[in-house]
Amino acid sequence: MKVYVDYASSTPVDPKVVKAMQPFFSTVYGNASSMSSFGVDAKKALEESRATIARFMNAETNELIFTGSATEANNLALKGHAFEQGRTNCHIAISTIEHSCTLNSAKWLEKQGFRITYLPVDKHGLLDMNILEDMLEDNVTLVSVIHGSNEIGTIQPLEEIAKICCKHNALLHTDAVQSFGRLPIDVKHIGIDLMTINAHKLYGPKGVGALYITKNCKIQPLIHGGGHEFGLRSGTENIPGVVGFAKAVELREEEMEHEAECLTFLRDKLMRGVLEIEESYLTGHPTKRLPNNASFRFSYIEGEAVVLDLDIEGIAASSGSACSSKTGEPSHVLMALGLKPDEARGSLRLSLGKYNTLEEIEYIIQTLPKVVKRLRALSPIEPKPKIRPQTGKIKSA
Ligand SMILES: Cc1ncc(COP(=O)(O)O)c(C=O)c1O
């Protein structure tokens, strides 16, 4: 059996999305800046796509700019804000559980002399609102908080965070890559000033992202050239990508609610099944989590070994974030929850999507205990067998 439970890394492209993109490779291939009819058709597709995606988040059409990825959009949000404010005014606060592209943008800015503050989270990965209030007293100009964590699935209370930001005159940027299209997000209602999204986490193509920027918010571009995307991101637009992004969003409109219900059911079954394994723990919040994220840690073994063994059994998963798993370092997100490096190394993320079935979830529940047992038998740090304290209850990290 082949089971893909790595949807947080990337999703298969929906065949309807592929179909919508096809003409923009073969017949409508003009440059959207050209004056010919080919250019006009491409421009029309670009603007219609922008309108579809903007509408889905309740933004205005000219508040959305396309980028080459969410990584680029996060870089643009932080660095664009920093360059607009200048070193003397700029003060950015980010959470300690941001995706590496936000974290490393902030660290880079810090090296250039910009002021960065790191906001701690509790053991479930939730920001502490009292600490946020205190920190915002110190003239913070931008707060950047990931909405749904790519590693542990925890969902931050954005409305509450937005209110606190507004009270202190700080802008709010959120990385909504994992939540957009999985949960309803109304940027105006919540009070979000900047928001990062991409297509490949919602059954769309890779290599296309977007940044929502509220009308009155000013940022500097990072890429200079012909002044595309309202002067904020020069470069010939990726029309097939953008059209695919919009089609994927259109499908989300139809599928999101029902999918969230199905995935929550499968996720909860998976969580209960996996937590039957001795000394396994849930990471992230037990209930305030993305409907498709089930993340764990196992004592005495390395998450990467679990991923490789699962792959042999036909199950594709990740040990934490696909992007940080190259470094060999324990995940900064798990360390931010207060775990020790050895505890953080035993992490496994199973992230579900619309093509998963109950049969596949049952296969994982049968297979994973065997994999963990096999690896523990090889582990030099495996302890004497212990009596399990409890069963059936969710044990948190
Ligand atoms: C939360 C989050 N932010 C940003 C990114 C980066 O997205 P992209 O692959 O479009 O650069 C990812 C993808 O892994 C993500 O999960």
XYZ file of C-alpha atoms and ligand atoms in Angstrom:
413
model
C 0.000 0.000 0.000
C 1.214 3.551 -0.772
C 0.055 6.212 1.684
C 0.884 9.889 1.397
C 0.539 11.712 4.719
C 2.863 14.616 4.003
C 0.316 17.181 2.763
C 1.873 19.900 4.937
C 5.026 19.607 2.787
C 3.145 19.715 -0.477
C -0.066 18.451 -2.037
C -0.819 16.718 -5.315
C -2.201 19.162 -7.875
C -5.955 18.668 -8.360
C -6.648 17.493 -11.946
C -9.118 20.399 -12.348
C -6.265 22.774 -11.537
C -4.007 21.114 -14.119
C -6.788 21.467 -16.697
C -7.289 25.154 -15.900
C -3.545 25.827 -16.247
C -3.040 23.930 -19.513
C -4.083 26.646 -22.029
C -1.706 29.132 -20.421
C 1.261 26.987 -21.462
C 0.133 26.248 -24.981
C -2.257 28.883 -26.355
C -2.492 31.903 -24.004
C 1.263 32.236 -23.551
C 1.655 36.003 -23.928
C 3.470 38.280 -21.513
C 0.895 40.084 -19.348
C 2.767 43.366 -19.947
C 2.562 43.078 -23.764
C 0.105 45.231 -25.676
C -0.795 42.518 -28.196
C -3.968 40.469 -27.833
C -1.804 37.672 -26.390
C -0.689 40.048 -23.653
C -4.201 41.328 -23.051
C -5.510 37.765 -22.602
C -2.717 36.950 -20.176
C -3.349 40.170 -18.220
C -7.072 39.357 -18.036
C -6.299 35.908 -16.609
C -3.892 37.477 -14.108
C -6.423 40.005 -12.854
C -9.290 37.512 -12.711
C -7.095 35.166 -10.691
C -6.129 37.971 -8.339
C -9.800 38.849 -7.861
C -10.771 35.219 -7.089
C -8.106 34.807 -4.417
C -8.674 38.278 -2.922
C -12.431 37.617 -2.673
C -11.854 34.331 -0.831
C -10.059 36.186 1.996
C -12.333 39.272 1.774
C -9.551 41.536 0.494
C -9.709 44.077 -2.287
C -8.179 43.036 -5.591
C -5.341 45.567 -5.417
C -4.340 44.327 -1.977
C -2.878 41.054 -3.254
C 0.490 40.690 -4.916
C 1.810 37.493 -6.443
C 5.261 36.172 -5.584
C 7.304 33.108 -6.543
C 6.686 31.362 -3.212
C 5.532 31.853 0.350
C 9.196 32.038 1.311
C 9.480 35.125 -0.882
C 6.245 36.592 0.499
C 7.472 36.198 4.094
C 10.821 37.778 3.175
C 8.973 40.641 1.503
C 6.689 41.233 4.479
C 9.498 41.448 7.028
C 12.273 43.047 4.980
C 9.855 45.274 3.046
C 8.528 46.600 6.356
C 12.019 46.996 7.824
C 13.315 48.955 4.802
C 10.222 51.157 4.818
C 10.601 51.979 8.526
C 14.396 52.276 8.650
C 16.697 51.045 11.425
C 15.759 53.696 13.965
C 11.995 53.126 13.882
C 11.653 49.474 12.959
C 10.988 46.951 15.713
C 9.721 43.529 14.584
C 8.389 40.887 16.982
C 8.105 37.303 15.726
C 7.067 34.128 17.494
C 9.691 31.510 18.278
C 7.781 28.915 16.224
C 7.827 30.648 12.843
C 8.673 28.779 9.644
C 12.411 28.937 8.910
C 11.875 31.502 6.123
C 10.374 34.007 8.572
C 12.823 33.172 11.343
C 15.846 33.458 9.058
C 14.577 36.706 7.496
C 14.302 38.149 11.013
C 17.754 36.871 11.961
C 19.218 38.377 8.800
C 17.595 41.738 9.603
C 18.957 41.513 13.144
C 22.480 41.115 11.713
C 21.898 44.265 9.629
C 21.143 46.194 12.826
C 17.330 46.016 12.886
C 15.611 45.391 16.207
C 13.942 41.983 16.518
C 12.092 40.566 19.524
C 11.190 36.891 19.879
C 7.794 36.059 21.386
C 7.726 32.882 23.503
C 5.024 30.207 23.324
C 3.692 27.758 25.917
C 4.176 23.974 25.845
C 1.382 23.624 23.271
C 2.820 26.334 21.028
C 0.319 29.074 21.890
C 1.464 32.680 22.268
C 0.967 34.159 25.711
C -1.281 37.228 25.283
C 0.027 38.915 28.462
C 3.618 38.631 27.275
C 2.559 39.921 23.852
C 0.889 42.967 25.474
C 3.989 43.673 27.574
C 6.336 43.359 24.628
C 4.212 45.607 22.428
C 4.639 48.435 24.968
C 8.127 48.783 23.517
C 7.215 50.477 20.206
C 6.895 47.301 18.158
C 6.048 48.235 14.556
C 5.254 44.759 13.157
C 4.215 41.471 14.766
C 4.658 38.324 12.673
C 2.894 35.189 13.870
C 2.316 31.931 12.020
C -1.428 31.150 11.968
C -1.384 27.336 11.817
C 1.969 25.787 12.664
C 3.461 23.715 9.842
C 5.133 21.428 12.366
C 2.814 20.994 15.337
C -0.466 22.249 13.875
C -1.281 24.669 16.700
C -3.616 27.489 15.628
C -3.009 30.929 17.108
C -5.950 33.124 18.180
C -5.404 35.698 15.425
C -8.397 37.866 16.338
C -7.144 38.354 19.869
C -3.599 39.009 18.621
C -4.909 41.519 16.048
C -6.786 43.453 18.748
C -3.655 43.715 20.879
C -1.581 44.803 17.847
C -4.162 47.423 16.917
C -4.228 48.822 20.475
C -0.442 49.267 20.307
C -0.320 50.563 16.716
C 1.652 47.559 15.510
C 0.976 45.953 12.138
C 0.092 42.254 12.102
C 1.619 39.888 9.559
C 0.596 36.246 9.539
C 2.009 33.282 7.677
C -1.223 31.492 6.774
C 0.312 28.966 4.397
C -0.986 25.974 6.342
C -4.381 27.395 7.305
C -5.487 29.269 4.173
C -7.985 27.102 2.313
C -8.301 24.797 5.319
C -9.973 27.249 7.695
C -12.061 30.320 6.850
C -9.959 33.512 7.037
C -11.505 36.961 6.636
C -8.601 39.417 6.719
C -10.812 42.465 7.328
C -12.861 40.881 10.075
C -9.791 39.544 11.884
C -7.740 42.719 11.356
C -4.747 41.244 9.519
C -2.462 43.773 7.789
C -0.247 41.375 5.849
C -0.765 37.697 5.066
C 1.364 35.114 3.300
C -0.146 32.233 1.314
C 0.883 29.844 -1.450
C -0.707 27.433 -3.917
C 1.130 24.163 -3.429
C -0.320 23.480 0.020
C -3.856 23.635 -1.340
C -3.731 21.299 -4.344
C -2.262 23.991 -6.590
C 1.111 24.274 -8.352
C 4.507 24.882 -6.756
C 6.377 28.143 -7.358
C 3.564 30.608 -6.750
C 2.714 32.494 -3.583
C 1.064 35.758 -2.632
C 1.205 38.495 -0.044
C -1.923 40.306 1.054
C -1.088 43.890 2.044
C -3.837 46.077 3.427
C -4.365 49.335 1.519
C -2.754 51.772 3.925
C 0.273 49.655 4.754
C 3.501 50.643 3.018
C 6.431 48.339 2.354
C 9.506 48.534 0.127
C 10.025 46.074 -2.747
C 12.912 43.616 -2.610
C 13.001 42.904 -6.348
C 13.372 45.894 -8.645
C 12.672 45.934 -12.349
C 9.712 46.737 -14.590
C 7.394 47.635 -11.709
C 5.086 44.607 -11.914
C 2.655 43.787 -9.105
C 1.973 47.413 -8.118
C 5.729 48.076 -8.085
C 6.262 45.590 -5.258
C 7.516 42.560 -7.162
C 9.038 43.014 -10.561
C 9.380 40.110 -12.963
C 7.156 38.666 -15.698
C 4.131 37.130 -14.036
C 3.770 33.341 -13.865
C 0.362 33.181 -15.535
C -0.118 29.376 -15.539
C 0.884 29.325 -11.864
C -1.399 32.185 -10.907
C -4.338 30.674 -12.833
C -3.713 27.345 -11.095
C -3.574 29.106 -7.724
C -6.951 30.774 -8.372
C -8.528 27.500 -9.545
C -7.242 25.767 -6.414
C -8.771 28.529 -4.276
C -12.073 28.270 -6.162
C -12.147 24.541 -5.364
C -11.385 25.287 -1.720
C -14.544 27.389 -1.629
C -16.537 24.264 -2.512
C -14.577 21.648 -0.575
C -13.054 23.257 2.490
C -15.835 22.821 5.016
C -16.609 19.191 4.258
C -12.912 18.327 3.961
C -12.177 19.853 7.384
C -14.859 17.621 8.945
C -13.541 14.461 7.278
C -9.924 15.245 8.091
C -10.710 16.048 11.718
C -12.351 12.625 12.030
C -9.388 10.838 10.406
C -6.839 12.898 12.343
C -8.483 12.138 15.689
C -8.624 8.434 14.896
C -4.968 8.543 13.912
C -4.005 10.432 17.065
C -5.811 7.958 19.314
C -4.267 4.996 17.490
C -0.704 6.314 17.511
C -0.851 7.385 21.151
C -1.449 3.747 22.102
C 2.282 3.300 21.462
C 4.276 3.340 24.691
C 6.025 6.627 25.406
C 4.542 8.431 22.465
C 3.356 12.010 22.918
C 1.275 14.442 20.946
C 3.064 17.687 20.016
C 1.064 20.888 19.606
C -2.302 21.772 21.082
C -4.692 18.849 21.712
C -7.704 20.662 20.190
C -6.636 24.074 18.795
C -4.889 22.483 15.841
C -5.150 22.271 12.072
C -7.694 19.636 10.994
C -5.041 17.765 8.995
C -2.089 17.802 11.403
C -1.191 14.905 13.701
C 2.294 15.350 15.142
C 4.049 13.253 17.724
C 7.287 12.449 19.406
C 8.581 9.064 20.446
C 11.118 8.538 23.187
C 14.484 6.810 22.494
C 14.417 7.005 18.687
C 15.136 9.519 15.936
C 12.190 10.861 13.943
C 14.238 10.642 10.747
C 14.737 6.896 11.225
C 10.974 6.538 11.710
C 10.360 8.446 8.460
C 12.811 6.249 6.520
C 11.324 3.037 7.928
C 7.790 4.218 7.234
C 8.836 4.965 3.678
C 9.930 1.330 3.277
C 6.440 0.369 4.460
C 4.948 2.656 1.791
C 4.046 5.563 4.093
C 5.340 9.046 3.182
C 5.599 11.323 6.252
C 7.971 13.949 7.681
C 9.963 14.439 10.818
C 8.744 17.948 11.652
C 9.122 20.495 8.899
C 10.353 19.339 5.492
C 12.411 22.532 5.209
C 14.370 22.268 8.477
C 14.908 18.516 8.347
C 18.057 19.039 6.237
C 20.068 20.663 9.043
C 20.156 17.674 11.407
C 19.519 20.100 14.287
C 16.523 19.456 16.541
C 13.573 21.532 15.378
C 13.548 25.117 16.733
C 9.755 24.794 17.018
C 9.908 21.780 19.322
C 12.709 23.385 21.337
C 10.504 26.492 21.725
C 7.878 24.267 23.406
C 10.463 23.531 26.095
C 11.492 20.064 24.913
C 15.054 18.792 25.386
C 17.078 18.148 22.175
C 16.761 14.358 22.601
C 13.001 14.641 22.995
C 12.693 16.931 19.971
C 14.708 14.510 17.806
C 12.013 11.844 18.057
C 9.394 13.854 16.175
C 7.050 12.666 13.449
C 4.502 14.710 11.506
C 1.623 12.988 9.746
C -0.306 15.553 7.722
C -3.460 14.523 5.930
C -5.271 15.675 2.828
C -8.361 15.149 0.750
C -7.187 11.942 -0.910
C -6.581 10.028 2.346
C -8.956 7.217 3.280
C -9.957 5.451 6.481
C -8.221 2.323 5.208
C -4.955 4.261 4.898
C -5.268 5.621 8.440
C -5.842 2.073 9.713
C -2.762 0.890 7.826
C -0.660 3.584 9.557
C -2.074 2.638 12.965
C -1.087 -0.993 12.318
C 2.337 -0.245 10.857
C 3.745 2.524 13.048
C 3.926 0.488 16.314
C 5.989 -2.177 14.501
C 8.361 0.478 13.133
C 8.790 2.124 16.530
C 9.360 -1.252 18.215
C 11.955 -2.269 15.624
C 13.861 1.006 15.968
C 13.713 0.952 19.738
C 15.179 -2.533 19.741
C 18.163 -1.099 17.830
C 18.417 2.053 19.913
C 21.367 2.263 22.323
C 19.250 4.393 24.671
C 16.220 2.130 24.851
C 15.257 1.691 28.531
C 13.827 -1.346 30.282
C 10.153 -1.812 29.334
C 7.883 0.378 31.439
C 4.299 -0.007 32.516
C 2.189 2.512 30.597
C 0.677 5.058 32.983
C -2.625 5.417 31.088
C -4.182 4.502 27.792
C -6.781 6.165 25.623
C -5.976 9.691 26.833
C -4.072 12.206 24.804
C -0.633 12.753 26.292
C 0.911 16.045 25.348
C 4.570 16.796 24.718
C 4.095 27.758 7.248
C 4.909 27.830 6.002
N 5.411 29.003 5.612
C 6.128 29.113 4.493
C 6.421 28.023 3.706
C 7.233 28.188 2.465
O 6.439 27.983 1.335
P 7.072 27.910 -0.151
O 7.349 26.465 -0.374
O 5.985 28.429 -1.050
O 8.260 28.761 -0.164
C 5.927 26.765 4.080
C 6.234 25.561 3.285
O 6.815 24.627 3.756
C 5.147 26.665 5.268
O 4.666 25.493 5.670
